[in-house]
Amino acid sequence: MIKMGKWISRRKFLRSGVVLTMLTTVMIVSLLHSHGLVGGPGDEGRVAGRMKHLPEKGLRTGVREDDGLEDAPGNDVDVGHRRVPRRRSRGGGRGRGGGVAAGGGGIGGGGVVMGMQRKLEQQESPAYSVGGDAGERGEEHIPQKGMDYSNSEERKRIAEDDAERILALRRQEDDEDEGYPGYYDLTERRELEERMEKKRERVRKRKKQFGNIVPQDHGDDAKQMKREEIKPKKSKGAQPMKYQADVELPGANGKPVQIPSELQSEADDLFIINSFNLMASDMIGINRSLPDVRPKQCLYKQYSSALPNTSVIIVFHNEAWSALLRTVHSVINRTPRQYLSEIILVDDASIHAHLGHQLDSYVAKLPVPVHVERMGVRSGLIRARMRGALVAQGQVLTFLDSHCEASHGWLEPLLARIAEDRSNVVTPVIDVINAQNLAYEADNQTPAIGVFDWSLTFRWQSIQRRDLPLLKHDPTHPIPSPTMAGGLFAIDRSYFIETGMYDSGFEIWGAENLEISFKTWMCGGRIEILPCSHVGHIFRKHAPYSNTLTDFISYNNKRLAEVWLDGYKEFFYFMYPSAIKVNAGNYTDRVELRDRLGCRSFQWYLENVFPEGGWPGRNKLYGEVRHTATNWCLDTGGRTTPITEPMVAHRCDNNVNQIWMYTEEQEIKHSSLCLDYDVTTMTLTLMGCHQMGGNQLWDYVSETGEIKNRARDCLDLEVDDDDDSFTLTVQECDGRTSQRSWQLNMKEWDFKKHSR
């Protein structure tokens, strides 16, 4: 016994009273056998390793004393695929296995038979117990039907069975602590261990790949693992002031306004005043409700509470009362008060009575500071904005037109981006407010970016292909834009002043947006469009006022070209020779400003900011596309926007509409528009360049005079009925003269001659 105890200690099997009790029982039985009190060794009562010979039900076992459980509902163990309640034994010792042995001393109590109870379904027998006072201190043991308990070998088998079941149940409890189900069949246990190990291996691999993950709860057959989902919470940052939206009035939630038929004639007459539906505007409330049109990811963005504040500057001239007030109220209603320093209204010499004292009285009652600055004489948008910037107190200047509607969460993204870098000049996504019915038409597609053409006119264009992955990965990512529209943007106030604001020599409006775009990019800043900021704008086809300076656009464009285009101004003059004769005044102060700021060259701008533009560059040829058999040339017809009508050719006359660029991507382009093949009509159209090849790819074969598309069909001419023009088509190449008479009279731009 002593040697056995030492052996147990060395092997570290002394874990519980249950194990010792089992060993004690086996030794006692062996001692009885040696004295002839039990059957011989040949008896078939020996049950080494019988794990499946379980009684069908009624097995009771003890639990650890510190569990504090006694017949508690749900505290069952699963034995042989059936539920068995855990109970505290009524007898025995107080050790870890306490209560499992009946009778006397020793660790866990010392009877011959452990304190276990067996009940059989088919027999009711008097209690059977071994050891003194077993009925009082141990568990009752009911013999199985048909067994002869007078045989001592039967007693031995029962004792060994009970000991083995106790060990299995103890293992089962440990397994449950480890997360295993309560099965203790050896085969099932091995299978279960294999499944659990595979499960752990999957978890380790997924952790290595994805970080912190959790398994889905699918029991033993759990096969799916997923990333631990942390649901983002909507931002609860600074909130705008509460207001009562005009949800019952026409146009609520940005819907179009329907003019009654009997009032349509009057509405048409009023349209001329402001170049939009004035009657519809007056029907809409000044607190119109709008849908939240931001990408859903924007709702979860968190912004610092320490963002800079802003002065919102709105210039107006004879603006409609309802449109102006709706602009002001949309800013107040959807801007957190802590970020709104003031609103500055700059009146550029309006003559409408309601924009005088009536406006002063109205804005004096508003819940935020609103100041009205009045220009003594008509000065134009550019000078009026500079007046507002000079009197503003906010850290950031936010410029809006006077017929806008700020949308939900419009300001915070602008301020946050400027707070990151004061040289960021940012604009919202500009949604369309329909001039006919005042519907708020959100731009739910990928936002367009600002570009410009050879006439130095601002254009919208699809986002550049190289920037598409940014938005695919994160729809809220700022979008770099070569230029901006100029009507709506935010800029750090000190940065705006340090970089020379606008050119004070500009007249009225025009080119100021391109000047600030070139200056920002070339002098170290960035122009960006922020998808999480949306502002609606009424786009008018015509300005509702006249100007005394009839050619102010050409005047401004020439000043822009002379200061910022370097040698590329010669290409501008080549395309628009009429600009050469325009007197642009003195602009030496702007040239000196550029030198003082240490700005880069315009060539750098074209190569790094706007390489997709249709300006001369390396591997870009410019000139005419001539059909030598007829001496007719490919002609845009004066179109500057995409068209679906078939392209035509006109007599070659060296005008700007017949100047094309042939790029290394094999595009034939005019400014930012490319020659495109319509497969349904087999004709050519002029569409926005997408840099994707496809129907905009043209291979010029100089040896044969052919221009072939991707399908290797040939460009051809068809004579129109009036013989004044030819329609361009694409036909199967067959060697006819009309297909083999094309010539690209083009050359590369001389960089040495035109560099700064």
mmCIF file of C-alpha atoms in Angstrom, residues 253-556:
data_model
loop_
_atom_site.group_PDB
_atom_site.id
_atom_site.type_symbol
_atom_site.label_atom_id
_atom_site.label_comp_id
_atom_site.label_asym_id
_atom_site.label_seq_id
_atom_site.Cartn_x
_atom_site.Cartn_y
_atom_site.Cartn_z
ATOM 1 C CA ASN A 253 -38.516 65.788 -48.917
ATOM 2 C CA GLY A 254 -37.053 67.194 -52.107
ATOM 3 C CA LYS A 255 -39.993 66.141 -54.267
ATOM 4 C CA PRO A 256 -40.849 68.051 -57.476
ATOM 5 C CA VAL A 257 -43.482 70.765 -57.354
ATOM 6 C CA GLN A 258 -46.526 70.350 -59.588
ATOM 7 C CA ILE A 259 -47.881 73.648 -60.882
ATOM 8 C CA PRO A 260 -51.681 73.637 -61.362
ATOM 9 C CA SER A 261 -52.587 73.813 -65.038
ATOM 10 C CA GLU A 262 -54.499 77.062 -64.571
ATOM 11 C CA LEU A 263 -51.328 78.702 -63.191
ATOM 12 C CA GLN A 264 -48.863 77.306 -65.703
ATOM 13 C CA SER A 265 -48.990 80.341 -67.972
ATOM 14 C CA GLU A 266 -48.215 82.676 -65.077
ATOM 15 C CA ALA A 267 -45.402 80.371 -63.948
ATOM 16 C CA ASP A 268 -43.857 80.552 -67.401
ATOM 17 C CA ASP A 269 -43.867 84.348 -67.258
ATOM 18 C CA LEU A 270 -42.216 84.359 -63.822
ATOM 19 C CA PHE A 271 -39.553 81.927 -64.995
ATOM 20 C CA ILE A 272 -37.786 84.676 -66.937
ATOM 21 C CA ILE A 273 -37.058 86.726 -63.804
ATOM 22 C CA ASN A 274 -34.573 84.310 -62.227
ATOM 23 C CA SER A 275 -34.173 81.622 -64.914
ATOM 24 C CA PHE A 276 -35.873 79.020 -62.704
ATOM 25 C CA ASN A 277 -39.433 78.249 -61.656
ATOM 26 C CA LEU A 278 -40.104 81.147 -59.290
ATOM 27 C CA MET A 279 -43.681 80.068 -58.606
ATOM 28 C CA ALA A 280 -42.540 76.602 -57.524
ATOM 29 C CA SER A 281 -39.843 78.165 -55.345
ATOM 30 C CA ASP A 282 -42.401 80.356 -53.582
ATOM 31 C CA MET A 283 -44.678 77.361 -52.987
ATOM 32 C CA ILE A 284 -41.894 75.463 -51.207
ATOM 33 C CA GLY A 285 -41.291 76.261 -47.553
ATOM 34 C CA ILE A 286 -38.047 77.909 -46.484
ATOM 35 C CA ASN A 287 -37.467 74.953 -44.107
ATOM 36 C CA ARG A 288 -37.962 72.295 -46.775
ATOM 37 C CA SER A 289 -37.194 68.744 -45.688
ATOM 38 C CA LEU A 290 -34.642 66.811 -47.740
ATOM 39 C CA PRO A 291 -33.677 63.149 -47.973
ATOM 40 C CA ASP A 292 -30.322 62.073 -46.579
ATOM 41 C CA VAL A 293 -28.456 61.341 -49.795
ATOM 42 C CA ARG A 294 -25.012 60.576 -48.392
ATOM 43 C CA PRO A 295 -23.446 57.120 -48.777
ATOM 44 C CA LYS A 296 -24.538 55.046 -45.800
ATOM 45 C CA GLN A 297 -20.951 54.714 -44.609
ATOM 46 C CA CYS A 298 -20.917 58.452 -43.939
ATOM 47 C CA LEU A 299 -23.477 58.037 -41.148
ATOM 48 C CA TYR A 300 -20.909 56.211 -39.012
ATOM 49 C CA LYS A 301 -18.001 58.580 -39.449
ATOM 50 C CA GLN A 302 -16.847 60.240 -36.245
ATOM 51 C CA TYR A 303 -15.615 63.834 -36.314
ATOM 52 C CA SER A 304 -13.616 65.664 -33.697
ATOM 53 C CA SER A 305 -15.487 68.116 -31.501
ATOM 54 C CA ALA A 306 -12.575 70.512 -31.965
ATOM 55 C CA LEU A 307 -13.179 71.280 -35.630
ATOM 56 C CA PRO A 308 -12.591 74.876 -36.763
ATOM 57 C CA ASN A 309 -15.618 77.130 -37.145
ATOM 58 C CA THR A 310 -16.664 78.735 -40.404
ATOM 59 C CA SER A 311 -18.102 81.855 -41.916
ATOM 60 C CA VAL A 312 -20.574 80.999 -44.677
ATOM 61 C CA ILE A 313 -20.376 83.626 -47.435
ATOM 62 C CA ILE A 314 -23.300 83.955 -49.850
ATOM 63 C CA VAL A 315 -23.136 86.514 -52.674
ATOM 64 C CA PHE A 316 -26.395 87.473 -54.362
ATOM 65 C CA HIS A 317 -27.651 89.848 -57.027
ATOM 66 C CA ASN A 318 -31.430 90.277 -57.434
ATOM 67 C CA GLU A 319 -31.990 86.783 -56.030
ATOM 68 C CA ALA A 320 -35.504 85.436 -55.456
ATOM 69 C CA TRP A 321 -36.633 85.930 -51.852
ATOM 70 C CA SER A 322 -37.694 82.326 -51.325
ATOM 71 C CA ALA A 323 -34.533 80.871 -52.871
ATOM 72 C CA LEU A 324 -32.216 83.100 -50.832
ATOM 73 C CA LEU A 325 -33.987 82.424 -47.531
ATOM 74 C CA ARG A 326 -34.126 78.677 -48.213
ATOM 75 C CA THR A 327 -30.353 78.768 -48.705
ATOM 76 C CA VAL A 328 -29.849 80.591 -45.403
ATOM 77 C CA HIS A 329 -32.263 78.385 -43.428
ATOM 78 C CA SER A 330 -30.798 75.151 -44.821
ATOM 79 C CA VAL A 331 -27.399 76.246 -43.503
ATOM 80 C CA ILE A 332 -28.804 77.125 -40.080
ATOM 81 C CA ASN A 333 -30.993 74.029 -39.829
ATOM 82 C CA ARG A 334 -28.310 71.507 -40.795
ATOM 83 C CA THR A 335 -25.187 72.967 -39.210
ATOM 84 C CA PRO A 336 -24.131 72.361 -35.581
ATOM 85 C CA ARG A 337 -24.156 75.757 -33.917
ATOM 86 C CA GLN A 338 -20.637 75.415 -32.528
ATOM 87 C CA TYR A 339 -19.215 75.261 -36.061
ATOM 88 C CA LEU A 340 -21.184 78.163 -37.497
ATOM 89 C CA SER A 341 -19.475 81.437 -36.667
ATOM 90 C CA GLU A 342 -21.688 83.568 -38.900
ATOM 91 C CA ILE A 343 -23.429 83.903 -42.225
ATOM 92 C CA ILE A 344 -22.366 86.795 -44.426
ATOM 93 C CA LEU A 345 -24.725 87.902 -47.185
ATOM 94 C CA VAL A 346 -22.989 90.080 -49.760
ATOM 95 C CA ASP A 347 -25.430 92.088 -51.862
ATOM 96 C CA ASP A 348 -23.870 92.909 -55.229
ATOM 97 C CA ALA A 349 -25.981 96.038 -55.875
ATOM 98 C CA SER A 350 -29.403 94.376 -56.090
ATOM 99 C CA ILE A 351 -32.304 96.588 -57.143
ATOM 100 C CA HIS A 352 -35.198 94.433 -55.901
ATOM 101 C CA ALA A 353 -36.988 96.092 -52.980
ATOM 102 C CA HIS A 354 -37.345 92.932 -50.906
ATOM 103 C CA LEU A 355 -33.551 92.627 -50.725
ATOM 104 C CA GLY A 356 -33.150 95.932 -48.895
ATOM 105 C CA HIS A 357 -34.565 96.831 -45.479
ATOM 106 C CA GLN A 358 -36.937 93.864 -45.558
ATOM 107 C CA LEU A 359 -33.972 91.492 -45.707
ATOM 108 C CA ASP A 360 -32.111 93.378 -42.966
ATOM 109 C CA SER A 361 -35.104 93.122 -40.622
ATOM 110 C CA TYR A 362 -35.618 89.440 -41.349
ATOM 111 C CA VAL A 363 -32.067 88.247 -40.770
ATOM 112 C CA ALA A 364 -31.774 90.274 -37.553
ATOM 113 C CA LYS A 365 -34.277 87.850 -35.956
ATOM 114 C CA LEU A 366 -32.459 84.656 -36.936
ATOM 115 C CA PRO A 367 -30.846 82.508 -34.189
ATOM 116 C CA VAL A 368 -27.305 82.896 -35.595
ATOM 117 C CA PRO A 369 -25.357 86.037 -36.549
ATOM 118 C CA VAL A 370 -26.240 87.017 -40.114
ATOM 119 C CA HIS A 371 -24.604 90.105 -41.583
ATOM 120 C CA VAL A 372 -25.528 91.854 -44.816
ATOM 121 C CA GLU A 373 -22.643 93.498 -46.661
ATOM 122 C CA ARG A 374 -23.651 95.756 -49.534
ATOM 123 C CA MET A 375 -21.468 96.625 -52.523
ATOM 124 C CA GLY A 376 -21.971 100.252 -53.566
ATOM 125 C CA VAL A 377 -21.847 99.438 -57.296
ATOM 126 C CA ARG A 378 -22.127 96.282 -59.336
ATOM 127 C CA SER A 379 -18.779 94.560 -58.800
ATOM 128 C CA GLY A 380 -19.359 90.942 -59.772
ATOM 129 C CA LEU A 381 -19.138 87.667 -57.938
ATOM 130 C CA ILE A 382 -15.346 87.671 -57.602
ATOM 131 C CA ARG A 383 -14.913 91.014 -55.872
ATOM 132 C CA ALA A 384 -18.032 90.498 -53.746
ATOM 133 C CA ARG A 385 -16.604 87.240 -52.423
ATOM 134 C CA MET A 386 -13.318 88.893 -51.560
ATOM 135 C CA ARG A 387 -15.276 91.559 -49.666
ATOM 136 C CA GLY A 388 -16.985 88.854 -47.654
ATOM 137 C CA ALA A 389 -13.689 87.050 -46.983
ATOM 138 C CA LEU A 390 -12.082 90.229 -45.616
ATOM 139 C CA VAL A 391 -14.845 90.898 -43.067
ATOM 140 C CA ALA A 392 -15.304 87.230 -42.068
ATOM 141 C CA GLN A 393 -14.322 86.093 -38.557
ATOM 142 C CA GLY A 394 -14.477 82.329 -39.010
ATOM 143 C CA GLN A 395 -11.386 80.149 -39.285
ATOM 144 C CA VAL A 396 -12.714 78.598 -42.494
ATOM 145 C CA LEU A 397 -14.487 80.340 -45.360
ATOM 146 C CA THR A 398 -17.354 78.411 -46.923
ATOM 147 C CA PHE A 399 -18.683 79.908 -50.155
ATOM 148 C CA LEU A 400 -22.181 79.082 -51.392
ATOM 149 C CA ASP A 401 -24.328 80.399 -54.210
ATOM 150 C CA SER A 402 -27.586 82.113 -53.273
ATOM 151 C CA HIS A 403 -29.850 79.351 -54.681
ATOM 152 C CA CYS A 404 -28.609 76.297 -52.786
ATOM 153 C CA GLU A 405 -29.889 73.880 -50.150
ATOM 154 C CA ALA A 406 -27.435 72.364 -47.691
ATOM 155 C CA SER A 407 -28.121 68.698 -47.032
ATOM 156 C CA HIS A 408 -27.705 66.555 -43.904
ATOM 157 C CA GLY A 409 -24.212 66.527 -42.416
ATOM 158 C CA TRP A 410 -22.876 68.752 -45.168
ATOM 159 C CA LEU A 411 -20.366 70.865 -43.201
ATOM 160 C CA GLU A 412 -18.474 68.514 -40.867
ATOM 161 C CA PRO A 413 -16.623 66.607 -43.649
ATOM 162 C CA LEU A 414 -15.435 69.899 -45.160
ATOM 163 C CA LEU A 415 -14.123 71.226 -41.852
ATOM 164 C CA ALA A 416 -12.533 67.912 -40.891
ATOM 165 C CA ARG A 417 -10.571 67.678 -44.129
ATOM 166 C CA ILE A 418 -9.274 71.233 -43.780
ATOM 167 C CA ALA A 419 -8.367 70.536 -40.138
ATOM 168 C CA GLU A 420 -6.144 67.694 -41.399
ATOM 169 C CA ASP A 421 -4.292 69.987 -43.816
ATOM 170 C CA ARG A 422 -5.008 73.693 -44.232
ATOM 171 C CA SER A 423 -3.927 73.538 -47.887
ATOM 172 C CA ASN A 424 -6.855 71.251 -48.741
ATOM 173 C CA VAL A 425 -9.504 73.120 -50.729
ATOM 174 C CA VAL A 426 -12.654 71.014 -50.564
ATOM 175 C CA THR A 427 -16.030 70.986 -52.246
ATOM 176 C CA PRO A 428 -19.245 69.100 -51.558
ATOM 177 C CA VAL A 429 -20.884 66.818 -54.067
ATOM 178 C CA ILE A 430 -23.145 69.245 -55.916
ATOM 179 C CA ASP A 431 -26.609 67.806 -56.392
ATOM 180 C CA VAL A 432 -28.980 69.211 -58.972
ATOM 181 C CA ILE A 433 -32.068 71.165 -57.963
ATOM 182 C CA ASN A 434 -34.179 71.033 -61.091
ATOM 183 C CA ALA A 435 -34.792 74.538 -62.411
ATOM 184 C CA GLN A 436 -38.193 73.530 -63.811
ATOM 185 C CA ASN A 437 -39.841 71.876 -60.780
ATOM 186 C CA LEU A 438 -37.318 72.439 -57.939
ATOM 187 C CA ALA A 439 -36.897 68.680 -57.339
ATOM 188 C CA TYR A 440 -33.781 67.774 -55.362
ATOM 189 C CA GLU A 441 -32.022 65.276 -57.642
ATOM 190 C CA ALA A 442 -29.229 63.622 -55.710
ATOM 191 C CA ASP A 443 -26.097 62.384 -57.410
ATOM 192 C CA ASN A 444 -26.152 58.768 -56.207
ATOM 193 C CA GLN A 445 -23.584 57.624 -58.746
ATOM 194 C CA THR A 446 -19.833 58.048 -58.561
ATOM 195 C CA PRO A 447 -19.338 61.809 -58.311
ATOM 196 C CA ALA A 448 -18.051 63.608 -61.398
ATOM 197 C CA ILE A 449 -14.844 65.600 -61.206
ATOM 198 C CA GLY A 450 -14.005 69.027 -62.605
ATOM 199 C CA VAL A 451 -11.803 69.409 -65.691
ATOM 200 C CA PHE A 452 -11.413 72.040 -68.432
ATOM 201 C CA ASP A 453 -11.083 72.162 -72.206
ATOM 202 C CA TRP A 454 -8.915 74.019 -74.684
ATOM 203 C CA SER A 455 -11.108 77.099 -74.447
ATOM 204 C CA LEU A 456 -10.369 77.263 -70.693
ATOM 205 C CA THR A 457 -13.981 76.415 -69.933
ATOM 206 C CA PHE A 458 -14.887 74.286 -66.908
ATOM 207 C CA ARG A 459 -16.353 70.842 -67.683
ATOM 208 C CA TRP A 460 -17.643 67.905 -65.662
ATOM 209 C CA GLN A 461 -16.097 64.518 -66.386
ATOM 210 C CA SER A 462 -16.290 60.991 -65.029
ATOM 211 C CA ILE A 463 -13.833 60.207 -62.265
ATOM 212 C CA GLN A 464 -10.378 59.305 -63.522
ATOM 213 C CA ARG A 465 -9.785 55.596 -63.857
ATOM 214 C CA ARG A 466 -6.715 55.677 -61.617
ATOM 215 C CA ASP A 467 -8.873 56.956 -58.739
ATOM 216 C CA LEU A 468 -11.670 54.374 -59.041
ATOM 217 C CA PRO A 469 -10.045 51.883 -56.616
ATOM 218 C CA LEU A 470 -10.154 54.546 -53.899
ATOM 219 C CA LEU A 471 -13.941 54.754 -53.991
ATOM 220 C CA LYS A 472 -14.410 51.038 -54.502
ATOM 221 C CA HIS A 473 -12.535 50.399 -51.283
ATOM 222 C CA ASP A 474 -14.094 53.330 -49.389
ATOM 223 C CA PRO A 475 -17.074 55.248 -50.849
ATOM 224 C CA THR A 476 -16.352 58.095 -48.402
ATOM 225 C CA HIS A 477 -12.789 58.686 -49.608
ATOM 226 C CA PRO A 478 -11.966 62.233 -50.800
ATOM 227 C CA ILE A 479 -11.794 62.444 -54.603
ATOM 228 C CA PRO A 480 -8.977 64.497 -56.120
ATOM 229 C CA SER A 481 -10.325 66.836 -58.808
ATOM 230 C CA PRO A 482 -8.177 68.763 -61.349
ATOM 231 C CA THR A 483 -10.536 71.749 -61.103
ATOM 232 C CA MET A 484 -13.655 72.785 -59.224
ATOM 233 C CA ALA A 485 -16.879 74.410 -60.334
ATOM 234 C CA GLY A 486 -16.155 77.354 -58.032
ATOM 235 C CA GLY A 487 -19.618 78.120 -56.701
ATOM 236 C CA LEU A 488 -19.478 75.934 -53.590
ATOM 237 C CA PHE A 489 -16.275 75.228 -51.681
ATOM 238 C CA ALA A 490 -14.507 75.656 -48.342
ATOM 239 C CA ILE A 491 -10.986 76.938 -47.713
ATOM 240 C CA ASP A 492 -8.918 77.891 -44.709
ATOM 241 C CA ARG A 493 -9.282 81.680 -44.307
ATOM 242 C CA SER A 494 -5.613 82.438 -43.686
ATOM 243 C CA TYR A 495 -4.553 80.126 -46.532
ATOM 244 C CA PHE A 496 -6.994 81.859 -48.876
ATOM 245 C CA ILE A 497 -5.523 85.261 -48.043
ATOM 246 C CA GLU A 498 -1.880 84.092 -48.098
ATOM 247 C CA THR A 499 -2.288 82.636 -51.594
ATOM 248 C CA GLY A 500 -3.722 85.855 -53.005
ATOM 249 C CA MET A 501 -7.463 85.132 -52.858
ATOM 250 C CA TYR A 502 -8.855 85.776 -56.359
ATOM 251 C CA ASP A 503 -7.274 87.823 -59.133
ATOM 252 C CA SER A 504 -8.725 91.264 -58.361
ATOM 253 C CA GLY A 505 -8.315 92.120 -62.032
ATOM 254 C CA PHE A 506 -10.986 89.591 -63.051
ATOM 255 C CA GLU A 507 -14.328 90.997 -64.141
ATOM 256 C CA ILE A 508 -17.795 89.782 -62.973
ATOM 257 C CA TRP A 509 -17.275 86.010 -63.021
ATOM 258 C CA GLY A 510 -15.513 83.332 -65.058
ATOM 259 C CA ALA A 511 -12.038 81.740 -64.916
ATOM 260 C CA GLU A 512 -11.815 82.432 -61.161
ATOM 261 C CA ASN A 513 -12.537 78.766 -60.466
ATOM 262 C CA LEU A 514 -9.761 77.622 -62.826
ATOM 263 C CA GLU A 515 -7.330 80.140 -61.380
ATOM 264 C CA ILE A 516 -7.846 78.950 -57.812
ATOM 265 C CA SER A 517 -7.659 75.331 -59.039
ATOM 266 C CA PHE A 518 -4.353 75.798 -60.894
ATOM 267 C CA LYS A 519 -2.936 77.864 -58.052
ATOM 268 C CA THR A 520 -3.914 75.346 -55.380
ATOM 269 C CA TRP A 521 -2.450 72.314 -57.149
ATOM 270 C CA MET A 522 0.670 74.021 -58.525
ATOM 271 C CA CYS A 523 1.504 75.778 -55.249
ATOM 272 C CA GLY A 524 1.323 72.772 -52.915
ATOM 273 C CA GLY A 525 -2.376 72.255 -52.142
ATOM 274 C CA ARG A 526 -5.131 69.920 -53.283
ATOM 275 C CA ILE A 527 -8.646 70.220 -54.705
ATOM 276 C CA GLU A 528 -10.929 67.483 -53.407
ATOM 277 C CA ILE A 529 -14.591 66.492 -53.651
ATOM 278 C CA LEU A 530 -15.956 64.921 -50.455
ATOM 279 C CA PRO A 531 -18.656 62.249 -50.982
ATOM 280 C CA CYS A 532 -20.010 62.719 -47.434
ATOM 281 C CA SER A 533 -20.902 66.373 -48.099
ATOM 282 C CA HIS A 534 -23.878 67.131 -50.357
ATOM 283 C CA VAL A 535 -25.348 70.506 -51.287
ATOM 284 C CA GLY A 536 -28.094 71.071 -53.830
ATOM 285 C CA HIS A 537 -27.770 73.834 -56.425
ATOM 286 C CA ILE A 538 -30.227 75.260 -58.968
ATOM 287 C CA PHE A 539 -28.458 74.950 -62.305
ATOM 288 C CA ARG A 540 -29.684 77.654 -64.661
ATOM 289 C CA LYS A 541 -29.179 77.575 -68.414
ATOM 290 C CA HIS A 542 -28.870 81.333 -68.682
ATOM 291 C CA ALA A 543 -27.824 84.128 -66.336
ATOM 292 C CA PRO A 544 -30.858 86.293 -65.509
ATOM 293 C CA TYR A 545 -28.902 89.559 -65.670
ATOM 294 C CA SER A 546 -26.901 91.527 -68.213
ATOM 295 C CA ASN A 547 -23.314 92.720 -68.027
ATOM 296 C CA THR A 548 -21.769 95.966 -69.220
ATOM 297 C CA LEU A 549 -18.473 94.235 -70.051
ATOM 298 C CA THR A 550 -19.544 92.156 -73.016
ATOM 299 C CA ASP A 551 -16.401 90.031 -73.458
ATOM 300 C CA PHE A 552 -15.401 89.593 -69.813
ATOM 301 C CA ILE A 553 -14.938 85.808 -70.247
ATOM 302 C CA SER A 554 -12.204 86.247 -72.872
ATOM 303 C CA TYR A 555 -10.665 89.004 -70.752
ATOM 304 C CA ASN A 556 -10.458 86.752 -67.691
#
